[in-house]
Amino acid sequence: SVHPNKNLSNFFLKVSGDSMNGAGIYDGDLLLVDRSLDATNGKIIIAAVHGELTVKCLIEKNKKKYLAPENQKYRPIEITEEQDIVVWGVVTNVIHKV
């Protein structure tokens, strides 16, 4: 599993892919991520799923949690005990190229 440096409160990540286009997050954008914020229902988060980083919306529904994309081409990932998922932080800002 991936364990980021817990002393680093804010960091930038560059987006690769189109799974969050519906939320205004596009391939090549920079995301500002805050590790000090709680990942709660409806927040866009960065998570490591089996060691691979992903940006998704955290959804809690019917006592289950999901990492949900904002693009109908992709399916939500249900968070279960069997999965190796580590939340890295909450996305607070998106920087686009002009």
Short mmCIF file of C-alpha atoms in Angstrom, two decimals:
data_model
loop_
_atom_site.label_atom_id
_atom_site.label_comp_id
_atom_site.label_asym_id
_atom_site.label_seq_id
_atom_site.Cartn_x
_atom_site.Cartn_y
_atom_site.Cartn_z
CA SER A 1 0.00 0.00 0.00
CA VAL A 2 0.98 3.63 -0.48
CA HIS A 3 1.49 5.87 2.53
CA PRO A 4 2.15 9.54 1.75
CA ASN A 5 4.13 11.86 3.99
CA LYS A 6 1.66 12.84 6.72
CA ASN A 7 3.68 15.98 7.56
CA LEU A 8 2.90 17.50 4.17
CA SER A 9 -0.48 19.28 4.49
CA ASN A 10 -0.95 20.57 0.92
CA PHE A 11 0.40 19.29 -2.36
CA PHE A 12 -0.25 19.48 -6.10
CA LEU A 13 -1.07 16.61 -8.44
CA LYS A 14 -1.36 16.64 -12.22
CA VAL A 15 -4.50 14.98 -13.61
CA SER A 16 -4.23 12.21 -16.16
CA GLY A 17 -7.48 11.00 -17.72
CA ASP A 18 -11.09 12.06 -18.15
CA SER A 19 -13.00 10.31 -15.34
CA MET A 20 -13.83 13.63 -13.60
CA ASN A 21 -14.71 15.80 -16.62
CA GLY A 22 -18.27 16.29 -15.31
CA ALA A 23 -16.82 18.01 -12.23
CA GLY A 24 -14.72 20.40 -14.32
CA ILE A 25 -11.49 18.45 -13.79
CA TYR A 26 -9.68 17.70 -17.06
CA ASP A 27 -6.60 15.87 -18.30
CA GLY A 28 -3.52 17.99 -17.58
CA ASP A 29 -5.12 20.09 -14.82
CA LEU A 30 -3.31 20.68 -11.54
CA LEU A 31 -5.15 19.83 -8.34
CA LEU A 32 -4.40 21.37 -4.95
CA VAL A 33 -4.95 18.65 -2.35
CA ASP A 34 -5.29 19.24 1.41
CA ARG A 35 -4.39 16.31 3.65
CA SER A 36 -5.71 18.04 6.78
CA LEU A 37 -9.36 17.96 5.62
CA ASP A 38 -11.67 15.02 6.33
CA ALA A 39 -12.81 12.99 3.36
CA THR A 40 -16.59 13.20 3.76
CA ASN A 41 -19.61 12.43 1.61
CA GLY A 42 -19.64 14.46 -1.61
CA LYS A 43 -16.00 15.61 -1.42
CA ILE A 44 -13.64 15.12 -4.35
CA ILE A 45 -10.68 13.18 -3.02
CA ILE A 46 -7.38 11.67 -4.03
CA ALA A 47 -7.09 8.01 -3.07
CA ALA A 48 -4.59 5.27 -3.73
CA VAL A 49 -6.43 2.15 -4.91
CA HIS A 50 -4.08 -0.84 -4.80
CA GLY A 51 -1.17 1.63 -4.98
CA GLU A 52 -2.48 3.62 -7.96
CA LEU A 53 -3.67 7.21 -7.43
CA THR A 54 -7.14 8.23 -8.55
CA VAL A 55 -9.30 11.33 -8.22
CA LYS A 56 -12.97 10.58 -7.50
CA CYS A 57 -15.97 11.84 -5.56
CA LEU A 58 -16.53 10.07 -2.24
CA ILE A 59 -20.16 8.93 -2.05
CA GLU A 60 -21.84 7.33 0.97
CA LYS A 61 -25.15 5.65 0.12
CA ASN A 62 -27.10 2.84 1.82
CA LYS A 63 -24.32 2.34 4.40
CA LYS A 64 -21.79 1.75 1.61
CA LYS A 65 -18.98 3.99 0.36
CA TYR A 66 -17.95 4.50 -3.26
CA LEU A 67 -15.30 6.34 -5.23
CA ALA A 68 -17.50 7.78 -7.97
CA PRO A 69 -16.35 9.19 -11.31
CA GLU A 70 -17.96 12.22 -12.95
CA ASN A 71 -18.04 10.63 -16.40
CA GLN A 72 -20.61 8.03 -17.47
CA LYS A 73 -17.90 6.03 -19.29
CA TYR A 74 -16.64 4.83 -15.90
CA ARG A 75 -18.19 2.92 -13.01
CA PRO A 76 -17.99 3.71 -9.28
CA ILE A 77 -15.54 1.72 -7.15
CA GLU A 78 -17.14 0.29 -4.03
CA ILE A 79 -14.90 0.62 -0.98
CA THR A 80 -14.75 -2.72 0.80
CA GLU A 81 -12.58 -4.23 3.53
CA GLU A 82 -10.78 -6.38 0.92
CA GLN A 83 -9.53 -3.41 -1.06
CA ASP A 84 -6.27 -1.60 -0.38
CA ILE A 85 -7.48 2.02 -0.42
CA VAL A 86 -5.65 4.91 1.24
CA VAL A 87 -7.14 8.41 1.16
CA TRP A 88 -4.43 10.98 0.43
CA GLY A 89 -6.53 14.12 0.81
CA VAL A 90 -9.36 16.35 -0.36
CA VAL A 91 -9.18 18.38 -3.58
CA THR A 92 -9.64 22.08 -2.79
CA ASN A 93 -8.72 23.79 -6.07
CA VAL A 94 -8.31 23.02 -9.77
CA ILE A 95 -5.89 24.90 -12.01
CA HIS A 96 -6.61 24.80 -15.77
CA LYS A 97 -4.41 25.90 -18.64
CA VAL A 98 -5.80 28.77 -20.71
#
